[in-house]
CSV table of C-alpha atoms and ligand atoms in Angstrom, one decimal:
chain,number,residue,atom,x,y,z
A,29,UNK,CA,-46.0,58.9,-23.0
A,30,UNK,CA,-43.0,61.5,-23.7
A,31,UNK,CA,-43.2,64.6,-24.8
A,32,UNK,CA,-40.5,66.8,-26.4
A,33,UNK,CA,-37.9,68.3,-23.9
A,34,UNK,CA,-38.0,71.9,-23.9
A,35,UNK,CA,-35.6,73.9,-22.3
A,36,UNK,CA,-37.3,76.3,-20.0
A,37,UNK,CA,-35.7,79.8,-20.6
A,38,UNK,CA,-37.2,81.6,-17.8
A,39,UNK,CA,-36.1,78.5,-15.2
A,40,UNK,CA,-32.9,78.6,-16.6
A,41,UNK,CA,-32.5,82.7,-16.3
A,42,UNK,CA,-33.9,82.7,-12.7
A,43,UNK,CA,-31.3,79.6,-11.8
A,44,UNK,CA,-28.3,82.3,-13.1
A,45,UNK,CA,-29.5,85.1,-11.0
A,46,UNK,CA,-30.4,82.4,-7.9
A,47,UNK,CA,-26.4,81.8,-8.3
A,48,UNK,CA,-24.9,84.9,-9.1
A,49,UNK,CA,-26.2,85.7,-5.8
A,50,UNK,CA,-24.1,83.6,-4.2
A,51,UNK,CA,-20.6,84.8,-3.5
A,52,UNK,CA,-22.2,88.4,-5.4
A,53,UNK,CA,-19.6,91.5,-5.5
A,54,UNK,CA,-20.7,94.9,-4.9
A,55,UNK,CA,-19.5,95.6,-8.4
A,56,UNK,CA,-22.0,92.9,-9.8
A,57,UNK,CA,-19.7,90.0,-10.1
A,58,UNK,CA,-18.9,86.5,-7.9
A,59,UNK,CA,-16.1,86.4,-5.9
A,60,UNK,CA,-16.7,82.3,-5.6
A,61,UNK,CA,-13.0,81.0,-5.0
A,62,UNK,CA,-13.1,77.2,-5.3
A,63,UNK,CA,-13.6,75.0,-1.8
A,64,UNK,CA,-14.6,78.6,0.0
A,65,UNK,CA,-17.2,79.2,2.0
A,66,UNK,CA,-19.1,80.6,-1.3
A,67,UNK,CA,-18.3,77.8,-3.3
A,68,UNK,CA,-19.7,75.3,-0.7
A,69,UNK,CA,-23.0,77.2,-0.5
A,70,UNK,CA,-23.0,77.0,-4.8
A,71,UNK,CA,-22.6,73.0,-4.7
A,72,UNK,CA,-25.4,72.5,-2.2
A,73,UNK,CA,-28.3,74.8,-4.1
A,74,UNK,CA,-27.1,72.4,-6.6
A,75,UNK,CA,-27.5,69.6,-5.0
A,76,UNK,CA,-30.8,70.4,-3.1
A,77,UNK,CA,-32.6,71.6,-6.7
A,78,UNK,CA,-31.6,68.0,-7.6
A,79,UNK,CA,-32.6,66.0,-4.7
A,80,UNK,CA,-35.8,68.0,-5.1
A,81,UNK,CA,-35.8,66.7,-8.5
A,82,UNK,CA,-35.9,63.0,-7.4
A,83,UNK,CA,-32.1,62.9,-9.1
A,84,UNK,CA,-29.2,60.8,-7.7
A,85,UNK,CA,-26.4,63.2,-6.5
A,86,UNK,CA,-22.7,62.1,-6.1
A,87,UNK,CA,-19.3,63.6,-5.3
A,88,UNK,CA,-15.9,62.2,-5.7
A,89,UNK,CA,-12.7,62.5,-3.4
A,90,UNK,CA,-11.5,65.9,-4.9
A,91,UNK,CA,-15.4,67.5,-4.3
A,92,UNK,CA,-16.6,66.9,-8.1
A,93,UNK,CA,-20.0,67.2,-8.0
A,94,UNK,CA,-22.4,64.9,-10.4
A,95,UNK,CA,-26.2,64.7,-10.5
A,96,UNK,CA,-27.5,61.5,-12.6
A,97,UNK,CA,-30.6,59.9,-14.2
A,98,UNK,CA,-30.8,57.1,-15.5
A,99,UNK,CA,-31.0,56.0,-18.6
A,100,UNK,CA,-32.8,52.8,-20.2
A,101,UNK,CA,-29.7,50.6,-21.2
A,102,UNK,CA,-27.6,50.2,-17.2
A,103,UNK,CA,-25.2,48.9,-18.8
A,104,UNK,CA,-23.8,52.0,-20.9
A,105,UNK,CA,-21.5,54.5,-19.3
A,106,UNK,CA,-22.9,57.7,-18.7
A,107,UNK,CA,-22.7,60.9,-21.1
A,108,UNK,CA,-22.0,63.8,-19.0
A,109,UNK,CA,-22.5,67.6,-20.0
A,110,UNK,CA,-21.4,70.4,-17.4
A,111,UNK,CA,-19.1,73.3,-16.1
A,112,UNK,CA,-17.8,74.4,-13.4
A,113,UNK,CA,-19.3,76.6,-10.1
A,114,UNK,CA,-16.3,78.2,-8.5
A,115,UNK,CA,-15.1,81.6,-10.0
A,116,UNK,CA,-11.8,84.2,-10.0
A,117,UNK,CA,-12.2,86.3,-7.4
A,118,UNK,CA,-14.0,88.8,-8.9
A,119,UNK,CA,-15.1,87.1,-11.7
A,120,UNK,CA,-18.5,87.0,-13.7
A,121,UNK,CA,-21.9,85.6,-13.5
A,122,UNK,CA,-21.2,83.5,-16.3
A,123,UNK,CA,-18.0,81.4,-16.8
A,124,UNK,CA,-18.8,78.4,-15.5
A,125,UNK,CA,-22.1,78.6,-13.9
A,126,UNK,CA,-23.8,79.3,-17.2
A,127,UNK,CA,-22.7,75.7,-18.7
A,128,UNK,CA,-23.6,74.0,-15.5
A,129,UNK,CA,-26.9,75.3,-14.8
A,130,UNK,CA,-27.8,74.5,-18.1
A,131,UNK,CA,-26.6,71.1,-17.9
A,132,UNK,CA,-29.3,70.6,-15.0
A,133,UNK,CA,-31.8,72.9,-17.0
A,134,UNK,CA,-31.2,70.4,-19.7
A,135,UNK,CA,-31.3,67.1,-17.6
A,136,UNK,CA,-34.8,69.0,-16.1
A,137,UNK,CA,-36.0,69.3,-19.6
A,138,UNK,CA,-35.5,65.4,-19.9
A,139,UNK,CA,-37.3,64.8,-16.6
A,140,UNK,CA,-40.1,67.5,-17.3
A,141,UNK,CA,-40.7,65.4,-20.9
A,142,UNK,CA,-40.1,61.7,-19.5
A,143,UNK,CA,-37.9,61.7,-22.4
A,144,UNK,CA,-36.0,58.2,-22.7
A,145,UNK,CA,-32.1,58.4,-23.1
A,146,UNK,CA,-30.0,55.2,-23.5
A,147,UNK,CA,-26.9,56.2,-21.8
A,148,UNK,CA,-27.7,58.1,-18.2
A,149,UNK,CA,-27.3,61.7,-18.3
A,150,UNK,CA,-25.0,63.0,-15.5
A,151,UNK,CA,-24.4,66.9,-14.4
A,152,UNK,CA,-20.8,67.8,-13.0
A,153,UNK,CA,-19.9,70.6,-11.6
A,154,UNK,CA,-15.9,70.3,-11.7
A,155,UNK,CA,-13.8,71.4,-8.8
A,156,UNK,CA,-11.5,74.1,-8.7
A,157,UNK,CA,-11.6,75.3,-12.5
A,158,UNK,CA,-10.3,78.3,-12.1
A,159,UNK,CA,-6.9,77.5,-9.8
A,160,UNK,CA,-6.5,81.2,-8.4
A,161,UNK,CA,-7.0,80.5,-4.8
A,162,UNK,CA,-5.5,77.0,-5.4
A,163,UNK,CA,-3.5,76.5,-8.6
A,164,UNK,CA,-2.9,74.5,-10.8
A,165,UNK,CA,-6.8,74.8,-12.1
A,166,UNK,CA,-8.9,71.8,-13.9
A,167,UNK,CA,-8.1,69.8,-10.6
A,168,UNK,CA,-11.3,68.2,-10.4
A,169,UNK,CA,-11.1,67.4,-14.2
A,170,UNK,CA,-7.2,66.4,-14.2
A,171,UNK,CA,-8.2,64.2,-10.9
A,172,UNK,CA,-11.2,62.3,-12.5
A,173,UNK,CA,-9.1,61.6,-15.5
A,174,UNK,CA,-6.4,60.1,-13.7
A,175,UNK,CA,-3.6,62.7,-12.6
A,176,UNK,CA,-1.7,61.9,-9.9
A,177,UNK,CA,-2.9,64.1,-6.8
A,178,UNK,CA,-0.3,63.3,-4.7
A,179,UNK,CA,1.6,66.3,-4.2
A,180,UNK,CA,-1.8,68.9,-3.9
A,181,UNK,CA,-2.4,68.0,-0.4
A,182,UNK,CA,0.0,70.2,0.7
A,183,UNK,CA,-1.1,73.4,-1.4
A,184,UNK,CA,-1.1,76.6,0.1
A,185,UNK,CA,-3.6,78.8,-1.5
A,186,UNK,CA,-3.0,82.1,-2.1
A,187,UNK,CA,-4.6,83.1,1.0
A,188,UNK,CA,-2.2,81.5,3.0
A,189,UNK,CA,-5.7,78.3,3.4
A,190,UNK,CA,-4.6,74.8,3.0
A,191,UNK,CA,-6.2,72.8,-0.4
A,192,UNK,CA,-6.4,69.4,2.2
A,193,UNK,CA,-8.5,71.3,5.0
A,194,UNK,CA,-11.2,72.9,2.1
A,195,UNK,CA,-11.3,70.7,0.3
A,196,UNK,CA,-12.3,68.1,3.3
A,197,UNK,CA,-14.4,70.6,4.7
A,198,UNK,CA,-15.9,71.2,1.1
A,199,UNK,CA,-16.9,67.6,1.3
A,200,UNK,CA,-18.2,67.1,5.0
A,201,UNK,CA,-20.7,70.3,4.1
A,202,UNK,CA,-22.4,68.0,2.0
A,203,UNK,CA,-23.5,65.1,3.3
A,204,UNK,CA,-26.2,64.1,1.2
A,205,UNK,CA,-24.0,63.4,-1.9
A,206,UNK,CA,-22.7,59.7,-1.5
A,207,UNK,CA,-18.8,59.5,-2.0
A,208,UNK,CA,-17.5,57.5,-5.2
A,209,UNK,CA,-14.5,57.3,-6.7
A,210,UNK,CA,-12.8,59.8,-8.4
A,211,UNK,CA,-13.1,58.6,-11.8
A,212,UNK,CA,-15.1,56.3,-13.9
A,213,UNK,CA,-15.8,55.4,-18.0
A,214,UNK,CA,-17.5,58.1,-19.6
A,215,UNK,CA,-19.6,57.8,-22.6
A,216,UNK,CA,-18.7,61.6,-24.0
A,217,UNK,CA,-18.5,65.1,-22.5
A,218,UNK,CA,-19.9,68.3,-24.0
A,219,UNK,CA,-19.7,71.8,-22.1
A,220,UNK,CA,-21.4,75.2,-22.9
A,221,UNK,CA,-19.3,77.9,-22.0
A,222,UNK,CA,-19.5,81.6,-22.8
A,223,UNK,CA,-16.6,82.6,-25.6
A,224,UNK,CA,-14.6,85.0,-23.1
A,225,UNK,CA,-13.3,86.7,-26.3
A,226,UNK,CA,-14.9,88.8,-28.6
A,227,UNK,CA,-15.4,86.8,-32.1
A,228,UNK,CA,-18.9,85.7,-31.4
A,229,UNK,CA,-20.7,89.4,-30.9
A,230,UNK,CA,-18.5,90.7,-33.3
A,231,UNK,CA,-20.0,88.7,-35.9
A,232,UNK,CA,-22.7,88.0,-34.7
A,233,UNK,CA,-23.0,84.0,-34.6
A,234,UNK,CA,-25.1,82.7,-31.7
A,235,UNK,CA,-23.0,80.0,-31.5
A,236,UNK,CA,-19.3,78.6,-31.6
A,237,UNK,CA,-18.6,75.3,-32.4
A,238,UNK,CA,-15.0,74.4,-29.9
A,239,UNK,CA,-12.8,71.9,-32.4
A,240,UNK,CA,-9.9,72.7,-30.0
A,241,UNK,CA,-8.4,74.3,-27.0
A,242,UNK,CA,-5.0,75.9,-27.2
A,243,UNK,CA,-1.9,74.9,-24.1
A,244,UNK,CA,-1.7,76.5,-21.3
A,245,UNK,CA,1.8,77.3,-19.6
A,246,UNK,CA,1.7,78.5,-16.0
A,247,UNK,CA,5.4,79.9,-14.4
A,248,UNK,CA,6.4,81.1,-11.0
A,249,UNK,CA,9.4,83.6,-10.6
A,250,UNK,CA,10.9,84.3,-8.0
A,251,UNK,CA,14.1,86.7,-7.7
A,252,UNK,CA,16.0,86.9,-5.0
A,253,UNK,CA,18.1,89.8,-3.5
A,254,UNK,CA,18.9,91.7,-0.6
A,255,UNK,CA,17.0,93.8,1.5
A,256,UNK,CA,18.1,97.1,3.1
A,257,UNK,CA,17.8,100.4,3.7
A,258,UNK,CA,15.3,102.8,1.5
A,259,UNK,CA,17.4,105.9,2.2
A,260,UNK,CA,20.7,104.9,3.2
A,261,UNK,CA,22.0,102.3,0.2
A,262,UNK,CA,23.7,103.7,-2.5
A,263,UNK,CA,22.8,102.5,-5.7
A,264,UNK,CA,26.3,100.6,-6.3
A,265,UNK,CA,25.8,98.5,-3.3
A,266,UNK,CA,21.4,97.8,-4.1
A,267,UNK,CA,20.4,94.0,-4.9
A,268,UNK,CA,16.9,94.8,-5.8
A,269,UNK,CA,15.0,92.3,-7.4
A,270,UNK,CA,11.5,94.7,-7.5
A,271,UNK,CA,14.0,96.6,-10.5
A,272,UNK,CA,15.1,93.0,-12.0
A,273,UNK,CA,11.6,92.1,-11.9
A,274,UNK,CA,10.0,95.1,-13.6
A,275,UNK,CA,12.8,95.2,-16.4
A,276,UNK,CA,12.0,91.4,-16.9
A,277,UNK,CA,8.2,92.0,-17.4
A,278,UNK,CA,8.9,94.9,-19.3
A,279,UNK,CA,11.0,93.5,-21.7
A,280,UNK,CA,8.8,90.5,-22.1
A,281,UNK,CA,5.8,92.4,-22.7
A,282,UNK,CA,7.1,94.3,-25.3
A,283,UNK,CA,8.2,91.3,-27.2
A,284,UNK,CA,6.5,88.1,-26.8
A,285,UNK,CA,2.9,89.5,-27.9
A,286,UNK,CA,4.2,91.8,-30.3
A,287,UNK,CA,6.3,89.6,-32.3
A,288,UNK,CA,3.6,86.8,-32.4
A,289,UNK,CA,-0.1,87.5,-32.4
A,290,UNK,CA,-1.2,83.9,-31.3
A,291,UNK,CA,1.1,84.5,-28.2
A,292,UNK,CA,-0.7,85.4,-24.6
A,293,UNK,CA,1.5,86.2,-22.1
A,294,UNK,CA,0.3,87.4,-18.9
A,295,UNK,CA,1.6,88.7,-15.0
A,296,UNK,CA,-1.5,88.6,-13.4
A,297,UNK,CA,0.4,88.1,-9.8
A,298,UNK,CA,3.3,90.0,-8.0
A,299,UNK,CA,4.6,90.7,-4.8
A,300,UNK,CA,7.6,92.0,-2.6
A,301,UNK,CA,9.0,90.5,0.7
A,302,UNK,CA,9.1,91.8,2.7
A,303,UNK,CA,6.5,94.5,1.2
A,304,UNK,CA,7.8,97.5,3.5
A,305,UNK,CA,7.2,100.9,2.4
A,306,UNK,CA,10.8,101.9,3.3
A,307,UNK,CA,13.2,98.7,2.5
A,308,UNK,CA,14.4,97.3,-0.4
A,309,UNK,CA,12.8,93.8,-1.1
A,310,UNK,CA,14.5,90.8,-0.4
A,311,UNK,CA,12.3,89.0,-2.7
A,312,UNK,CA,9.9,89.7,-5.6
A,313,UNK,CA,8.0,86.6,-7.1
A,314,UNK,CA,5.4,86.9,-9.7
A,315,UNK,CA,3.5,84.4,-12.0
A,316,UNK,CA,3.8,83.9,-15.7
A,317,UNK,CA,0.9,82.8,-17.7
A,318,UNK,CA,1.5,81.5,-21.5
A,319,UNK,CA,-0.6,80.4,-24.0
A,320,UNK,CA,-0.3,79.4,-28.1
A,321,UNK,CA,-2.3,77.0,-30.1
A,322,UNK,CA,1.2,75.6,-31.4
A,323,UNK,CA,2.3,73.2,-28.7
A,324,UNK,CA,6.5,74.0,-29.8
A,325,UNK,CA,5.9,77.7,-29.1
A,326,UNK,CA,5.2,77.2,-25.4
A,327,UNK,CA,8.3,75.6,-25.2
A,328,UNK,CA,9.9,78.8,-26.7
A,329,UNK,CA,8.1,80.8,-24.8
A,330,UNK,CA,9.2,79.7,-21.9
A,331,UNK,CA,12.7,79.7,-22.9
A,332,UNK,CA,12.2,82.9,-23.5
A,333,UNK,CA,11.3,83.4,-20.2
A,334,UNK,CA,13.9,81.9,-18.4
A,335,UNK,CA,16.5,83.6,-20.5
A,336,UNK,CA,15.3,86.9,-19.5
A,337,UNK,CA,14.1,86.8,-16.2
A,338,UNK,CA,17.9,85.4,-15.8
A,339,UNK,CA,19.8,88.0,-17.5
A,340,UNK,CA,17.8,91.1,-16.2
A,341,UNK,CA,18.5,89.5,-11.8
A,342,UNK,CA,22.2,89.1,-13.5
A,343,UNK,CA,22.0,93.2,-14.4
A,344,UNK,CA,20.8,93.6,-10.1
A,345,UNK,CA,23.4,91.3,-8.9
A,346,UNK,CA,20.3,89.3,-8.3
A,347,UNK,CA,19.1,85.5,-9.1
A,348,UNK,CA,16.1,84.1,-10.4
A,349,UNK,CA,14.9,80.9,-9.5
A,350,UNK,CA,11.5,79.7,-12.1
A,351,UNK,CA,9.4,76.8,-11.5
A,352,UNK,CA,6.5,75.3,-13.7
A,353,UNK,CA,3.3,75.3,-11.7
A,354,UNK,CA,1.2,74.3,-14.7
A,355,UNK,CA,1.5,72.8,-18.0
A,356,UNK,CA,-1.5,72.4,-20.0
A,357,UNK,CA,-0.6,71.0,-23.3
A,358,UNK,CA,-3.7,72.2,-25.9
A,359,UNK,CA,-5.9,69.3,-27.4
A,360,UNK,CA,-8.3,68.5,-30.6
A,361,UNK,CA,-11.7,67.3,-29.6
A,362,UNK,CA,-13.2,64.1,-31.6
A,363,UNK,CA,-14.7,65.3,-34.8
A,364,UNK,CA,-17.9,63.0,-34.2
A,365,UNK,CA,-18.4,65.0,-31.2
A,366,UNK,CA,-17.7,68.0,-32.7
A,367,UNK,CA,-20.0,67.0,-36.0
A,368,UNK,CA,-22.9,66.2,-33.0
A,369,UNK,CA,-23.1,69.6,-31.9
A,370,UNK,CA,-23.1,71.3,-35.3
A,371,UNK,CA,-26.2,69.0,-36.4
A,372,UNK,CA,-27.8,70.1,-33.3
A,373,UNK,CA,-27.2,74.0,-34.4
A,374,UNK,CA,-28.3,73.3,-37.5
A,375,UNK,CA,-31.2,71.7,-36.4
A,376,UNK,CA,-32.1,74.5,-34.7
A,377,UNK,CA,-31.2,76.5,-37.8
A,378,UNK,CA,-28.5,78.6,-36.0
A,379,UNK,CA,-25.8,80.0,-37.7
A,380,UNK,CA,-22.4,78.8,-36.2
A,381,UNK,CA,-18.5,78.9,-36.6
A,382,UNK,CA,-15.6,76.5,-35.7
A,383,UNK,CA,-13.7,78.0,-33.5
A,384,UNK,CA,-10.2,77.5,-31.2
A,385,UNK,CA,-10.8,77.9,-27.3
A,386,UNK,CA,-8.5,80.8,-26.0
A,387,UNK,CA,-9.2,79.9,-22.5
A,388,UNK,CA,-8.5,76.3,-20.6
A,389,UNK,CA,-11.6,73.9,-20.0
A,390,UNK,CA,-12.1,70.8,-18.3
A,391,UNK,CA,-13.4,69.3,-21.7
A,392,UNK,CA,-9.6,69.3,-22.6
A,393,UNK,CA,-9.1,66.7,-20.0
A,394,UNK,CA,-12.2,64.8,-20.6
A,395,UNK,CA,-11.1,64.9,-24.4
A,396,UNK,CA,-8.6,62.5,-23.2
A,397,UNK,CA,-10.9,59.7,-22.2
A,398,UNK,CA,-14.0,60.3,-24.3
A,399,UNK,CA,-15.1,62.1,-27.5
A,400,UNK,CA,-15.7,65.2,-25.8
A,401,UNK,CA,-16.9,69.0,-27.7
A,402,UNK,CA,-17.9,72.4,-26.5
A,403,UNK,CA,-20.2,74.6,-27.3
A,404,UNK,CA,-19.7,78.7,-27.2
A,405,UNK,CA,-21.9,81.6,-27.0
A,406,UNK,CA,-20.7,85.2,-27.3
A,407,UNK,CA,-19.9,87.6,-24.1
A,408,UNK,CA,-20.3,91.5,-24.2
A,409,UNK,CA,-17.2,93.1,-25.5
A,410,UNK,CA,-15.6,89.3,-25.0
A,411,UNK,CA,-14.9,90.5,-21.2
A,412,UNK,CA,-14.5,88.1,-18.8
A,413,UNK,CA,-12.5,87.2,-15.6
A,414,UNK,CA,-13.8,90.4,-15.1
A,415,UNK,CA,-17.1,91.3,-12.8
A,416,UNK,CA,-18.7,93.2,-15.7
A,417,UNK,CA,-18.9,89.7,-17.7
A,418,UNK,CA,-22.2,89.5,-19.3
A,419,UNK,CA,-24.5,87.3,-21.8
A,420,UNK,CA,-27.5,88.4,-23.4
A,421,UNK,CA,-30.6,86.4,-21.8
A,422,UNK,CA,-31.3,85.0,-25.4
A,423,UNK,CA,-27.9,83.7,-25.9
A,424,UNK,CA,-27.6,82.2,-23.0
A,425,UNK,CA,-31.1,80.2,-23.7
A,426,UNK,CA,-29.9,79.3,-27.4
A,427,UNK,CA,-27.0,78.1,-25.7
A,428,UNK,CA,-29.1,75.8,-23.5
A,429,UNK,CA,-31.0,74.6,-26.7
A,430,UNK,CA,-27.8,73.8,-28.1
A,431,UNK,CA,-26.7,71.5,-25.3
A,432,UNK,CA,-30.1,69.7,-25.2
A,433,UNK,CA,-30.0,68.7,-28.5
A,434,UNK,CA,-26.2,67.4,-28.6
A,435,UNK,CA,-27.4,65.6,-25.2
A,436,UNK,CA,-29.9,63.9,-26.8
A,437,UNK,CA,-28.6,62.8,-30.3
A,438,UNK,CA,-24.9,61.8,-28.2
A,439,UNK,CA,-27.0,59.6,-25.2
A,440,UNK,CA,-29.1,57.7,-27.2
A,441,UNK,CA,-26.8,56.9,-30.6
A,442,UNK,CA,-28.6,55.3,-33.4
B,514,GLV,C1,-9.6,79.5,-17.4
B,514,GLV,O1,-10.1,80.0,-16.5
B,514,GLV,C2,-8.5,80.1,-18.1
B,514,GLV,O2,-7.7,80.8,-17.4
B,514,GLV,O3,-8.3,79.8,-19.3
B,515,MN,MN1,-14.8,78.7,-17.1
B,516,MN,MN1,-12.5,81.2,-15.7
């Protein structure tokens, strides 16, 4: 006989701190940079709590990470419902983590209950969300939905590691998940995520209902010039690109966002070559990070970009050369989805919003190959990337409620 799945807040809130312990900062964060050592020790806690569970655990050719059980009609694709485990590198407790860990607390609930679903459940933990040791991010998402990985095996990640070595050795230190291929039909995807923004707690809804994520540009500058002498060039003979450079990012900060609310524009990376104290740099490279809801406007932006970061190396007798790293375009998600996880709010009688996603998800990729929806919950003072993130217990267990009711209405359709 079944019983009712219940989510087990207490499980689930122990499971958060069990991770957050992984990878921890001194400052209370995760420094849990995808295919690191960290991240390796993240995917097999995982993967043990499921083996101990009597659940199937898999992982694909770009580390993806999936947990299944089975449902009663074999020959319906699975739904799947997860997150990601890596983090930024001093990131939060949260992003990520919380919407996988309750993925398994939900597929627990299930087990716990001997509830019946039609379609099998799977967890996945994606690879590489967050691309800051290794960018672009959403690899393991992009990879399982059919992107062509060709050209990542030689990254270089910011820490000089190479992607094809990690990741392989991400793979190897887990040889209880069986290899499958990367990609397969999907019945759906729903994620839980924490808001990273600061709608939610502001007015105080537990939940945000995701009908979209907004595009995602990612840029790398680099200006060139030439390097001499700190105290013997005069200023008529300097080619400094650290002066091009910082009149570029000045004069795009004090435009872009200004000008245009929806606009995010964002230099989150910079440095000189050769980075001596006492010579002028013969190179300074920096990234460029753009978001808008409207798809046109990245285009604009980056236009934008290009135009100025070329005029202000013109001013230093300088060039600039700019490459796209990263282009994201936004999506919709599928309004049956979307309608799933409002009923299952409701049903809870939660009060709820609709609400665009400011930051990237994997569920954009998935929303290409399934109906796929997320679910939010708020984040103090919407920080995040940041090792100060934080979610209230309570809304991190409504959250969980949230995703096991959508799970069950979405894997066994009427
Ligand atoms: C995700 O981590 C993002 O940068 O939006
Ligand atoms: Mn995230
Ligand atoms: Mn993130």
């Amino acid at each position: 006989m079944s019983l009712t799945p219940r989510i087990d807040g207490d499980r689930l809130l122990g499971r958060l701190d069990a991770f957050a312990r992984i990878g921890a900062t001194p400052a209370g964060g995760v420094n849990r940079q995808a295919f690191s050592v960290e991240d390796r020790r993240a995917r097999r806690l995982l993967a043990e709590l499921a083996l101990e569970r009597g659940f199937t655990v898999f992982q694909d050719g770009i580390a993806n990470l999936f947990i299944r059980r089975e449902g009663t009609d074999a020959t319906l694709p699975p739904f799947l419902i997860g997150s990601h485990l890596d983090s930024q590198p001093t990131g939060g407790r949260f992003d990520g983590a919380l919407g996988t860990l309750s993925a398994f607390e939900v597929l627990e609930a299930l087990e716990d209950a001997r509830a019946e679903t039609r379609m099998p459940v799977e967890v996945v933990a994606w690879a590489n969300e967050e691309g800051s040791r290794f960018a672009p991010g959403v690899m393991g998402s992009m990879a399982f939905t059919g992107a062509d990985t060709a050209a990542w095996k030689s990254i270089v990640g910011a820490d000089g590691a190479l992607l094809a070595a990690e990741l392989e050795a991400t793979i190897t230190a887990l040889p209880e998940a069986a290899l499958r291929p990367t990609g397969m039909p999907i019945s759906g995807y729903v994620e839980l995520h924490i808001e990273q923004g600061p709608s939610l707690e502001k007015e105080q809804l537990p939940i945000g209902v995701v009908t979209a994520v907004q595009g995602t540009r990612w840029l790398e500058v680099s200006i060139q010039g030439t390097s001499g002498h700190a105290g013997t060039t005069d200023l008529a003979y300097r080619r400094d690109p650290m002066v091009a450079a910082i009149a570029a990012i000045h004069r795009l900060q004090t435009t872009i966002m200004p000008l245009d609310s929806s606009a995010r524009l964002t230099v989150g990376r910079i440095a000189a070559r050769p980075g001596s104290i006492n010579a002028i740099p013969q190179s300074v490279a920096f990234t460029v990070d753009i978001r808008h809801p409207r798809a046109e406007q990245l285009n604009v932006i980056e236009a934008e970009v290009r135009q100025v970061c070329a005029a202000e190396a013109e001013a230093q007798h300088c060039t600039a050369v700019i490459k796209r790293s990263f282009d994201m375009p936004g999506a919709a998600f599928s309004p049956d989805m979307v309608n799933t996880v409002e009923e299952a709010a409701r049903s809870l009688q939660l009060q709820y919003k609709q609400m665009i996603s400011g930051a990237f998800h994997d569920a954009l990729f998935l929303a290409r190959v399934a109906p796929a929806a997320m679910i939010f919950v708020p984040c103090r003072d919407g920080l995040s990337h940041n090792e100060a993130e934080y979610v209230e217990p309570g809304d991190a267990v409504i959250g969980a409620h949230v995703l096991l009711r959508t799970a069950i209405m979405a894997a066994s359709p009427r």
